[in-house]
Coordinates of N, CA and C in Angstrom, one line a residue:
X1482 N 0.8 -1.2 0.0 CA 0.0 0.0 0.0 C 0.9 1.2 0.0
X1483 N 0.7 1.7 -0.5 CA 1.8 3.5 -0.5 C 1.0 4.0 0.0
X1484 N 1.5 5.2 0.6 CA 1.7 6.2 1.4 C 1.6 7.7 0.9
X1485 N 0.4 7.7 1.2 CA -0.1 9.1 0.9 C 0.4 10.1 1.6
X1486 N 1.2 11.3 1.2 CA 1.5 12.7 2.0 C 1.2 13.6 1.2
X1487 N 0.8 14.8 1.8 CA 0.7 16.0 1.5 C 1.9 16.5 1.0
X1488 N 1.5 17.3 -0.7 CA 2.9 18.1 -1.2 C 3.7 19.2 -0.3
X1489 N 5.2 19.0 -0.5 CA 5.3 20.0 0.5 C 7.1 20.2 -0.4
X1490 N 7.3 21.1 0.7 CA 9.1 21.7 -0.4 C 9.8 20.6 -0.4
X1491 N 10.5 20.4 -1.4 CA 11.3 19.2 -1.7 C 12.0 19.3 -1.0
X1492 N 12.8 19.9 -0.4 CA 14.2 20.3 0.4 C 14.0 20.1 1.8
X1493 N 12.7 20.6 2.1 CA 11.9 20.5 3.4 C 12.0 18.8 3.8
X1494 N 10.8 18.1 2.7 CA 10.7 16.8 2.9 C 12.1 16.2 2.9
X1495 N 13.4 16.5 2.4 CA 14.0 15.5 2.5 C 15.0 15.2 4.0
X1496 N 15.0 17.2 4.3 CA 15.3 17.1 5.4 C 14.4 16.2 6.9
X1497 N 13.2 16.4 6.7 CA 12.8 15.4 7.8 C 12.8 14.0 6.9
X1498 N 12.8 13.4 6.0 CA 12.9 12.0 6.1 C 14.4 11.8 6.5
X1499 N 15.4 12.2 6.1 CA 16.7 12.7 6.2 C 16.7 11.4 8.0
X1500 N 16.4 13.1 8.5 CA 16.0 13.0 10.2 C 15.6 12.0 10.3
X1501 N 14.5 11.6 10.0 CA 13.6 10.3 10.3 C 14.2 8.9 10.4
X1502 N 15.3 9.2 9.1 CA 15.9 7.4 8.8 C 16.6 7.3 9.7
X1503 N 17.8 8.3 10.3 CA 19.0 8.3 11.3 C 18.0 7.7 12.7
X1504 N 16.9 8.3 12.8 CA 16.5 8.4 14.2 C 15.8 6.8 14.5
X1505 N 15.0 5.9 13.1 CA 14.4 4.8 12.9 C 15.6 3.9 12.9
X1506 N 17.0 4.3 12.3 CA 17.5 3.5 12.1 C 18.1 3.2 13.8
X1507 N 18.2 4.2 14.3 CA 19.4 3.7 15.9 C 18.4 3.7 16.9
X1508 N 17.0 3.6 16.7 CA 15.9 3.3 17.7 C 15.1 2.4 17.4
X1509 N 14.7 2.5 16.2 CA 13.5 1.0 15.6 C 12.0 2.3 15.7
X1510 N 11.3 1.3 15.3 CA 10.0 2.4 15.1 C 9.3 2.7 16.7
X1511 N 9.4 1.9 17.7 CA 8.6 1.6 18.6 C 9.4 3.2 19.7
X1512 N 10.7 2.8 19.4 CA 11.6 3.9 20.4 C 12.3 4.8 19.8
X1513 N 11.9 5.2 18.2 CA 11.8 6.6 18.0 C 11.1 7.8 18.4
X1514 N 11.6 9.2 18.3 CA 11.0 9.8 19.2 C 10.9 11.1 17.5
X1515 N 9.5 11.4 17.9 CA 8.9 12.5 16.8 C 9.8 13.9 17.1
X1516 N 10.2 14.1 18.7 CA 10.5 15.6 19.2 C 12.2 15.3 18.7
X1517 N 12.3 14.2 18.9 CA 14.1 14.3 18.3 C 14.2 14.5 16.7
X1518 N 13.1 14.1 15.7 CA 13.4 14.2 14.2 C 12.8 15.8 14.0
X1519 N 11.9 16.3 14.7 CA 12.3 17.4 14.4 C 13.0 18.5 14.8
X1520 N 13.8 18.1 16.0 CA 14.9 18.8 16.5 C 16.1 18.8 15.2
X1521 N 15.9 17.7 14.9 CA 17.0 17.1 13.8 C 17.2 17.9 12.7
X1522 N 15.8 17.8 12.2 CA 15.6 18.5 11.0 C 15.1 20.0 11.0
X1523 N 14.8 20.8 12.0 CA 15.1 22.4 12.6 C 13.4 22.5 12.1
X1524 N 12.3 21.5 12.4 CA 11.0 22.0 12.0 C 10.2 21.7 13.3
X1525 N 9.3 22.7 13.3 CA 8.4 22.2 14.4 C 7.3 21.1 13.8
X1526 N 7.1 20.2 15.1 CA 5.8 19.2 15.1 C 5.2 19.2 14.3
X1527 N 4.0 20.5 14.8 CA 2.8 20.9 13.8 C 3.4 21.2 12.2
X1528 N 4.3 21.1 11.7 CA 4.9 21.2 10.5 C 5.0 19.5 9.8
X1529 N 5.5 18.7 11.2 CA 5.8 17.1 10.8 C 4.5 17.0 10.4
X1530 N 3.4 16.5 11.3 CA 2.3 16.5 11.4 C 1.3 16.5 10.4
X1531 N 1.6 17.7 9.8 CA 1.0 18.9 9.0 C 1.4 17.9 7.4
X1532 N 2.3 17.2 7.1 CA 2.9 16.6 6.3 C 2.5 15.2 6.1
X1533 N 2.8 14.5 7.5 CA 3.1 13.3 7.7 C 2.0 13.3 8.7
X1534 N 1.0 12.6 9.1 CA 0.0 12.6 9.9 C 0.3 11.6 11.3
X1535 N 1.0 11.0 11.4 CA 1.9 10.2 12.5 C 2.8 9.4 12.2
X1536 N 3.7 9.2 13.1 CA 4.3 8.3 13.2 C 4.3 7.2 12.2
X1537 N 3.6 6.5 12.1 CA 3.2 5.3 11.2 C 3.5 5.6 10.0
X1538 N 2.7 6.7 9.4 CA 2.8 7.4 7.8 C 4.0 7.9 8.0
X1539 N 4.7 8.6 8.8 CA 6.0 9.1 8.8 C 7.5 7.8 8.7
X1540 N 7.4 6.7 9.1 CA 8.1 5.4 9.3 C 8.2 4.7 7.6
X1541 N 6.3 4.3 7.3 CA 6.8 3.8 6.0 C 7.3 4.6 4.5
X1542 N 6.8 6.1 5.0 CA 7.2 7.1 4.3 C 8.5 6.6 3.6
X1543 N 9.5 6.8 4.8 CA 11.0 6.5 4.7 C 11.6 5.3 4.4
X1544 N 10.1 4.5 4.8 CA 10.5 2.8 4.0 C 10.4 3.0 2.3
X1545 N 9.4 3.8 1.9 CA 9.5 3.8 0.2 C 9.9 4.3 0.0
X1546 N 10.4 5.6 0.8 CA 11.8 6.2 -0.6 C 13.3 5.5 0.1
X1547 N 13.1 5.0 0.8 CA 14.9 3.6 0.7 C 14.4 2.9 -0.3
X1548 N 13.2 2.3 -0.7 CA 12.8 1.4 -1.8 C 13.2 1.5 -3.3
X1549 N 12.8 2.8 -3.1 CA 12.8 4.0 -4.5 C 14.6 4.1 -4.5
X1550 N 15.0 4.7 -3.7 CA 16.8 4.6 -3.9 C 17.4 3.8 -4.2
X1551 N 17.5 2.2 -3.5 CA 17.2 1.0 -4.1 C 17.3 0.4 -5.2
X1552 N 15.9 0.8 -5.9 CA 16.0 0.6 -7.4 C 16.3 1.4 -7.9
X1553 N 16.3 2.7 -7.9 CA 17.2 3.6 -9.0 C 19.0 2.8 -9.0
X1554 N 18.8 3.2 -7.9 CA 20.9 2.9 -7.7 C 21.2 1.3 -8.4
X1555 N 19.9 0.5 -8.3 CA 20.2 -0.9 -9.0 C 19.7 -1.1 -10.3
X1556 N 18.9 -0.2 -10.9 CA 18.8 -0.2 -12.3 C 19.4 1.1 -12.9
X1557 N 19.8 1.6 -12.3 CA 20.3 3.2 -13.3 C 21.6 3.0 -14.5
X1558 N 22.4 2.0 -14.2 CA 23.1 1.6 -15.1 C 22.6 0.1 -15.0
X1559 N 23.1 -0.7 -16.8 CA 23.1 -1.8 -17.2 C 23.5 -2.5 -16.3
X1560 N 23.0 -3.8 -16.0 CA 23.2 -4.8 -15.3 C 23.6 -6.0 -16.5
X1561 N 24.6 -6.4 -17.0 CA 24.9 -7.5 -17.6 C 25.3 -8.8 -16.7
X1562 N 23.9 -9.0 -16.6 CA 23.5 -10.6 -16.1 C 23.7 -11.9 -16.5
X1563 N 24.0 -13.0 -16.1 CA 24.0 -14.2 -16.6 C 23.1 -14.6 -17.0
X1564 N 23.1 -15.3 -18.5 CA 22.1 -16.1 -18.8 C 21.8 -17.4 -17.4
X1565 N 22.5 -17.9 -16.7 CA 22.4 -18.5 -15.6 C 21.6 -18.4 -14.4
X1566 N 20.7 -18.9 -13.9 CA 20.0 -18.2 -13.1 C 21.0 -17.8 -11.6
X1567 N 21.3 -19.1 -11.2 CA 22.6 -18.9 -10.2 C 23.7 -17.7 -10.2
X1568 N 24.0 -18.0 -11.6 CA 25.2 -17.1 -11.6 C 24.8 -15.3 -11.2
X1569 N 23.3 -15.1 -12.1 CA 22.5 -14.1 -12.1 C 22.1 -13.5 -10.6
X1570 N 21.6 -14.7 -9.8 CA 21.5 -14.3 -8.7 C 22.8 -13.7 -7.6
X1571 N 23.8 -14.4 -7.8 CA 25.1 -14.0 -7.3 C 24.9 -12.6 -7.8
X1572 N 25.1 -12.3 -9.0 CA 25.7 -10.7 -9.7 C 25.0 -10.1 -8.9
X1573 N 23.3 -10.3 -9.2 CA 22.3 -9.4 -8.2 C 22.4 -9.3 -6.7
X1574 N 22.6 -10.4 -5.9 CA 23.0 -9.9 -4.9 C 24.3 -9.0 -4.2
X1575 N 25.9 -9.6 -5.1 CA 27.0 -8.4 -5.1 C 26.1 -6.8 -5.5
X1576 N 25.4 -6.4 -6.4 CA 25.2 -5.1 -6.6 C 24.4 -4.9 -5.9
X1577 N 23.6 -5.9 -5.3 CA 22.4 -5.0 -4.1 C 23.4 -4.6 -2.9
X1578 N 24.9 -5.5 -2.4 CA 25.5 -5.0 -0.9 C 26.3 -4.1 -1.8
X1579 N 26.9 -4.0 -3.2 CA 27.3 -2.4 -3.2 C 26.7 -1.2 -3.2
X1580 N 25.6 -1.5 -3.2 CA 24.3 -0.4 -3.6 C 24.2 -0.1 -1.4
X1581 N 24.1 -1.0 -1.0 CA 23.9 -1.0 0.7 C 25.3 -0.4 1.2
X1582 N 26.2 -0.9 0.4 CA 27.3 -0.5 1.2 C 28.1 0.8 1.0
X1583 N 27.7 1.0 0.2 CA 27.8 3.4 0.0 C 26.9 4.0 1.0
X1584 N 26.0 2.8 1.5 CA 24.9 4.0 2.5 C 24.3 2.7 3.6
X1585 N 25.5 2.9 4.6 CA 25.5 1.8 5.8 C 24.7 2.2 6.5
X1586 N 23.8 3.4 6.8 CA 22.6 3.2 7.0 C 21.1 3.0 6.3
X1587 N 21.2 4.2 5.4 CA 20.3 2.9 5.0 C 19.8 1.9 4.8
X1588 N 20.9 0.6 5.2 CA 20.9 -0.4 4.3 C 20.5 -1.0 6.3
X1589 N 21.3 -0.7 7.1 CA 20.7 -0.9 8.4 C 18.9 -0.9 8.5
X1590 N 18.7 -0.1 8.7 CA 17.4 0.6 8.4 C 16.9 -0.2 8.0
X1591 N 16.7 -0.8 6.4 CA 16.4 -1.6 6.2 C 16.1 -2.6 6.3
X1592 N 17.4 -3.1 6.7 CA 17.7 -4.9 6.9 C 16.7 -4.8 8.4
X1593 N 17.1 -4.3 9.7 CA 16.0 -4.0 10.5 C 14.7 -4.4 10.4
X1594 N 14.1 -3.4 9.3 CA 12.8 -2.8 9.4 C 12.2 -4.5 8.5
X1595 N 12.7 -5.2 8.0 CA 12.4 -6.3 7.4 C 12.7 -7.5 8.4
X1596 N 13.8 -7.5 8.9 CA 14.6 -8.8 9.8 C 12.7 -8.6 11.3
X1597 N 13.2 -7.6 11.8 CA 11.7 -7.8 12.8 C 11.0 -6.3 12.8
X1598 N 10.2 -6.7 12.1 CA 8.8 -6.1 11.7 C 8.3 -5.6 12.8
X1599 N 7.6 -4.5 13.3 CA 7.0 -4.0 14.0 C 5.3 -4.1 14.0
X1600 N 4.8 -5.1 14.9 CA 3.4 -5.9 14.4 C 2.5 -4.7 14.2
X1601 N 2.4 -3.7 14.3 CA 1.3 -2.9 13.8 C 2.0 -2.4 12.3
X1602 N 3.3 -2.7 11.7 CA 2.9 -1.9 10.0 C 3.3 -3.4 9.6
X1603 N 3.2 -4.9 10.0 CA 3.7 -6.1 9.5 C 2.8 -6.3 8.7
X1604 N 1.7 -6.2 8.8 CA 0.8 -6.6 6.8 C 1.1 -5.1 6.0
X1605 N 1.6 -4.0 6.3 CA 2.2 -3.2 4.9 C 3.5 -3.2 4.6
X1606 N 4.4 -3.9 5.6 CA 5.4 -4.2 5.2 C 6.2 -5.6 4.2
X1607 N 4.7 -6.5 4.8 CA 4.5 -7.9 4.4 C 4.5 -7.4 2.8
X1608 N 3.4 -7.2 2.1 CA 3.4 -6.7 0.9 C 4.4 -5.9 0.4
X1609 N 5.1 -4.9 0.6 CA 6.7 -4.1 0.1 C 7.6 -5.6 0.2
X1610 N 7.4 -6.6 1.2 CA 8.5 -6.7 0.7 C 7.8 -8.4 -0.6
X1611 N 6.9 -8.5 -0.2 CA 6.2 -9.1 -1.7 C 6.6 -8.7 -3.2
X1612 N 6.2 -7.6 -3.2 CA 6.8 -6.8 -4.2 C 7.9 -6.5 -4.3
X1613 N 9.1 -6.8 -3.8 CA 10.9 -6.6 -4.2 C 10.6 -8.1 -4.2
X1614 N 9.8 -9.0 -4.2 CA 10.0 -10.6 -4.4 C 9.8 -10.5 -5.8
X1615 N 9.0 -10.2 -6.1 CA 8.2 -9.7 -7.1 C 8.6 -9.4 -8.6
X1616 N 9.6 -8.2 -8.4 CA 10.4 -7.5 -9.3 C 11.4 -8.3 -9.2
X1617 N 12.6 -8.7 -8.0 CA 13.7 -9.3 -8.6 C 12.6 -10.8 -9.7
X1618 N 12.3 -11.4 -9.2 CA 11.1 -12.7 -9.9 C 11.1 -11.9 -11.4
X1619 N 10.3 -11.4 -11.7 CA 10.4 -10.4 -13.3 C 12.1 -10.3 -13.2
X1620 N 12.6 -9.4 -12.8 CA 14.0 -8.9 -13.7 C 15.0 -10.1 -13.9
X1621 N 15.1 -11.5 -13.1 CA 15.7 -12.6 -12.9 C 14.9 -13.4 -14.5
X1622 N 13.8 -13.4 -14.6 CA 13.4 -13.5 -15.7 C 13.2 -13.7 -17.2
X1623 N 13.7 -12.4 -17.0 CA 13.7 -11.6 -18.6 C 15.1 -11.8 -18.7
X1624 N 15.8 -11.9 -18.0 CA 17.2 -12.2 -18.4 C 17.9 -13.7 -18.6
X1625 N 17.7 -14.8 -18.0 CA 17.9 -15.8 -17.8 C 18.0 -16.5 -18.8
X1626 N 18.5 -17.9 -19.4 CA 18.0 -18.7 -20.2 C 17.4 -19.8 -19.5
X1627 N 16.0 -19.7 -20.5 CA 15.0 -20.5 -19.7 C 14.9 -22.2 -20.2
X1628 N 15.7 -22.3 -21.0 CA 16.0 -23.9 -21.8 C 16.7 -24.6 -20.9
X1629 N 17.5 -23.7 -19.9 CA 18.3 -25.1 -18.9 C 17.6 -25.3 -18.2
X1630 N 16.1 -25.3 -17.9 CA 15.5 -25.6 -16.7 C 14.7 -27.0 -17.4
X1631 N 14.8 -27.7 -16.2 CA 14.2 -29.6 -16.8 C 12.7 -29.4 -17.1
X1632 N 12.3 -30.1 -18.0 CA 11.1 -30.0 -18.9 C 10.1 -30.4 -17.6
X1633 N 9.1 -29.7 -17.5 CA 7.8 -29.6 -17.0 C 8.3 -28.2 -15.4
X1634 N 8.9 -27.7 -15.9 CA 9.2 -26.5 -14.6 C 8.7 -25.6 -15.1
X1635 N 8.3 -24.8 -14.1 CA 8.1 -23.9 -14.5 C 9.1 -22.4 -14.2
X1636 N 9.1 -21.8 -15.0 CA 10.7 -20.8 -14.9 C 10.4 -19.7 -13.1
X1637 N 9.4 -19.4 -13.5 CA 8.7 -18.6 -12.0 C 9.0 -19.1 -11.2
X1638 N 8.3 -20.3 -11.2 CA 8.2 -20.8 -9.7 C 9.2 -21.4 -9.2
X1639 N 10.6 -21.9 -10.0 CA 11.8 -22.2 -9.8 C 12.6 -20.7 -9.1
X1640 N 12.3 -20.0 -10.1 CA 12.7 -18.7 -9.3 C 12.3 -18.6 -8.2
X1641 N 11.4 -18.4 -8.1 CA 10.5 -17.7 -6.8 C 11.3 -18.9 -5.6
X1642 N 11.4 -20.2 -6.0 CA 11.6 -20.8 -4.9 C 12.9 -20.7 -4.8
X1643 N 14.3 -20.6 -5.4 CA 15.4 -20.8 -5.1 C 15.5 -19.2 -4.2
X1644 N 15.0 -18.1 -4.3 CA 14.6 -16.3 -4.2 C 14.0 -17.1 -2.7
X1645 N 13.1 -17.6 -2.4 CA 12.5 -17.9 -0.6 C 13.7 -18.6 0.3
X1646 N 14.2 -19.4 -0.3 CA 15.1 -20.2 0.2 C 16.4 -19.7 0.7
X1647 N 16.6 -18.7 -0.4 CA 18.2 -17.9 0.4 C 17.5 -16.9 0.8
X1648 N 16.1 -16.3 1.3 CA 15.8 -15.2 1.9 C 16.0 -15.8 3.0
X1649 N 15.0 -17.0 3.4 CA 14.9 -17.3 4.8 C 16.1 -18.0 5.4
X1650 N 17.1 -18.5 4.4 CA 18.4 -18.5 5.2 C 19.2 -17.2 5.4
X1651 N 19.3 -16.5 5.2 CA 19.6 -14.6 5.2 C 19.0 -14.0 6.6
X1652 N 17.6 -14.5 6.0 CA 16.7 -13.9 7.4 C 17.4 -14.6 9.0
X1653 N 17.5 -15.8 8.6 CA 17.9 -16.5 9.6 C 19.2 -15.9 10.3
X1654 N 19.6 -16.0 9.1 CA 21.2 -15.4 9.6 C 21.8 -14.3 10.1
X1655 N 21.2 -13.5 9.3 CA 21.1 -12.1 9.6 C 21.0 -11.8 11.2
X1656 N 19.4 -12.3 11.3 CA 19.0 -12.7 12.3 C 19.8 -12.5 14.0
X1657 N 20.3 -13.7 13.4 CA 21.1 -14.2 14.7 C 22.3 -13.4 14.9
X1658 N 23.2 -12.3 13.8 CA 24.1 -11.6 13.9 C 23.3 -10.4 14.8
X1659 N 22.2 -9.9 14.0 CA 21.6 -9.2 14.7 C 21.8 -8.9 15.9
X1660 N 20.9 -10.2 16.7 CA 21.0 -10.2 18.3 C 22.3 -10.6 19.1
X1661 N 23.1 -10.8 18.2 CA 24.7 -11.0 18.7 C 25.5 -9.4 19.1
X1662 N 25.0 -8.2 18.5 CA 25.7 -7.4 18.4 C 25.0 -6.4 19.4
X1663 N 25.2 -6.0 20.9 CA 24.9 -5.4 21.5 C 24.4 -4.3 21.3
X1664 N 24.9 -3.4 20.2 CA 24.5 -1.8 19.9 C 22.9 -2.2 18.8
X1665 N 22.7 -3.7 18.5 CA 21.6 -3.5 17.9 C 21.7 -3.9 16.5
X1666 N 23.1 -2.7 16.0 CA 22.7 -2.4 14.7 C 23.7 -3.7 13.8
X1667 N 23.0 -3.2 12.4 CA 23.6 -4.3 11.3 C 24.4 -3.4 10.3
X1668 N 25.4 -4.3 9.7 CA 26.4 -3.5 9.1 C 25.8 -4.2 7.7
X1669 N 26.6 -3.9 6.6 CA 26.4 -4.6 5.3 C 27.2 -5.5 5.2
X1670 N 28.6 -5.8 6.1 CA 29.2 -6.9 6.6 C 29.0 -7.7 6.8
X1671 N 27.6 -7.9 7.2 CA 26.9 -8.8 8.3 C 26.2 -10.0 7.1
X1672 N 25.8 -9.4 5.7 CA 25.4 -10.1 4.9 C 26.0 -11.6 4.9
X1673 N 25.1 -12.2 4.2 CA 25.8 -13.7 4.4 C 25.8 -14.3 2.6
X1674 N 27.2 -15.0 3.1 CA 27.9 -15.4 1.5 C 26.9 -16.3 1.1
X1675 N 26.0 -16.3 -0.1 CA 25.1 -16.9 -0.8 C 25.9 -18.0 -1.3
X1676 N 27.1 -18.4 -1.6 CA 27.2 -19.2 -2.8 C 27.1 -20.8 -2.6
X1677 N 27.6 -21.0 -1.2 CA 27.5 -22.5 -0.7 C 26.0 -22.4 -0.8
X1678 N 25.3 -21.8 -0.4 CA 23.7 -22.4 -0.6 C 23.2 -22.4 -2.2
X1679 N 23.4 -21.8 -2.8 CA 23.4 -21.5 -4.2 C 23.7 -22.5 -4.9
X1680 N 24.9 -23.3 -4.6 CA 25.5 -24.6 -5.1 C 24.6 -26.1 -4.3
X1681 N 24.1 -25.6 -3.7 CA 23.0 -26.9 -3.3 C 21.9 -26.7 -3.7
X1682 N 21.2 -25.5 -3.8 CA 20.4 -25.5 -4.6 C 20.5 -26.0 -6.0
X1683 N 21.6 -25.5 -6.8 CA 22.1 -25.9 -8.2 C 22.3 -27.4 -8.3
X1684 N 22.7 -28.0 -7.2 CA 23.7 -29.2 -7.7 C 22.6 -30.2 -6.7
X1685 N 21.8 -30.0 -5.0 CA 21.4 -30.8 -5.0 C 22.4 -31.2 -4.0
X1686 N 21.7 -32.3 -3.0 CA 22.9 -32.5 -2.0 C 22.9 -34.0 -1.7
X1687 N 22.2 -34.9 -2.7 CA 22.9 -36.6 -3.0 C 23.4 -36.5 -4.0
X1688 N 25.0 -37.6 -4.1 CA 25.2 -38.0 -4.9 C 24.9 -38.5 -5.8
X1689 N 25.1 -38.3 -7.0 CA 23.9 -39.3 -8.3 C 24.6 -40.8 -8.3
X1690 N 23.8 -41.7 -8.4 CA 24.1 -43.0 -7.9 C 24.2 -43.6 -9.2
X1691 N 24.9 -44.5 -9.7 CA 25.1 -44.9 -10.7 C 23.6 -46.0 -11.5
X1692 N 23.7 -45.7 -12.4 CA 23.2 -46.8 -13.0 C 22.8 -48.2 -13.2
X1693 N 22.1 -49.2 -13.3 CA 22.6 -50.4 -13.2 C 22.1 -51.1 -14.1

């Protein structure tokens, strides 16, 4: 669902989302404080308010334009992809932590606001992140050769499933670095090397047994 706000000066809005992400990223949504983002950003309340109607609209606000940054910074130049889906998925994930890793908060922020969900925006966040399932699913697609996949597959849903499988080992992983690190926060360091899973996925984890 997007997020409706009132037009307001470009320079204005970017300064409080600006404010907003620093203050969501090193508190979480629950123990951000509205009087600190606009101390941050030199606007009074009734101005936030006046824009952003609470809290909630003000949080996913700054979730869709990380979204929007995201995909510009990852489609703005050519992506020369593997015809491979594997290999493809690798490329795409190195350019998503270089894209995270020029902006180590943001990409905090992020990884956060997805790793544990805050149960009052978890069904609008559920869908954003459906849709980045979604689009990588299409852009993995149109690029791929779809003749190496064994006759009766379907190319989607191969996608889609090898795309759940390293989310929820990521999620997992992530996860657990997460709550390992006292201050909270996640680095783009923290990301976890896809390729050993990648190659079980590809390859499958019995031996092929010979013939008889």
């Amino acid at each position: 669902m997007e997020v409706a706000y009132k037009p307001m000066e470009p320079d204005k809005k970017q300064t409080i989302l600006q404010a907003a992400l620093v203050e969501f990223y090193h508190k979480g949504y629950e123990g951000a404080s509205t009087n600190q983002i606009t101390k941050a950003a030199g606007v009074s309340k009734g101005i936030l308010f006046h824009y952003f109607s609470d809290k909630r609209t003000l949080y996913l606000t700054v979730v869709d334009e990380c979204l929007k940054h995201y995909y510009h910074s990852l489609t703005s130049s050519p992506m020369d992809l593997s015809e491979d889906l594997f290999q493809a998925i690798e490329q795409l994930s190195q350019k998503k932590m270089d894209v995270f890793k020029s902006d180590p908060i943001r990409f905090g922020f992020m990884a956060k606001t997805f790793l544990i969900m805050p149960e009052e925006l978890k069904a609008d966040l559920l869908l954003k992140q459906q849709q980045m399932n979604e689009d990588s699913i299409h852009l993995l697609a149109s690029r791929i050769d779809q003749s190496r996949f064994r006759e009766g597959i379907d190319p989607k849903q191969a996608i889609e499933f090898v795309l759940l499988s390293l989310e929820s080992l990521i999620t997992k992983q992530m996860t657990k670095r997460y709550d390992e690190k006292s201050t909270g926060e996640l680095e783009a360091s923290a990301a976890l090397d896809t390729k050993p899973y990648l190659d079980i996925l590809r390859y499958g984890i019995y031996r092929k047994e010979g013939k008889e």
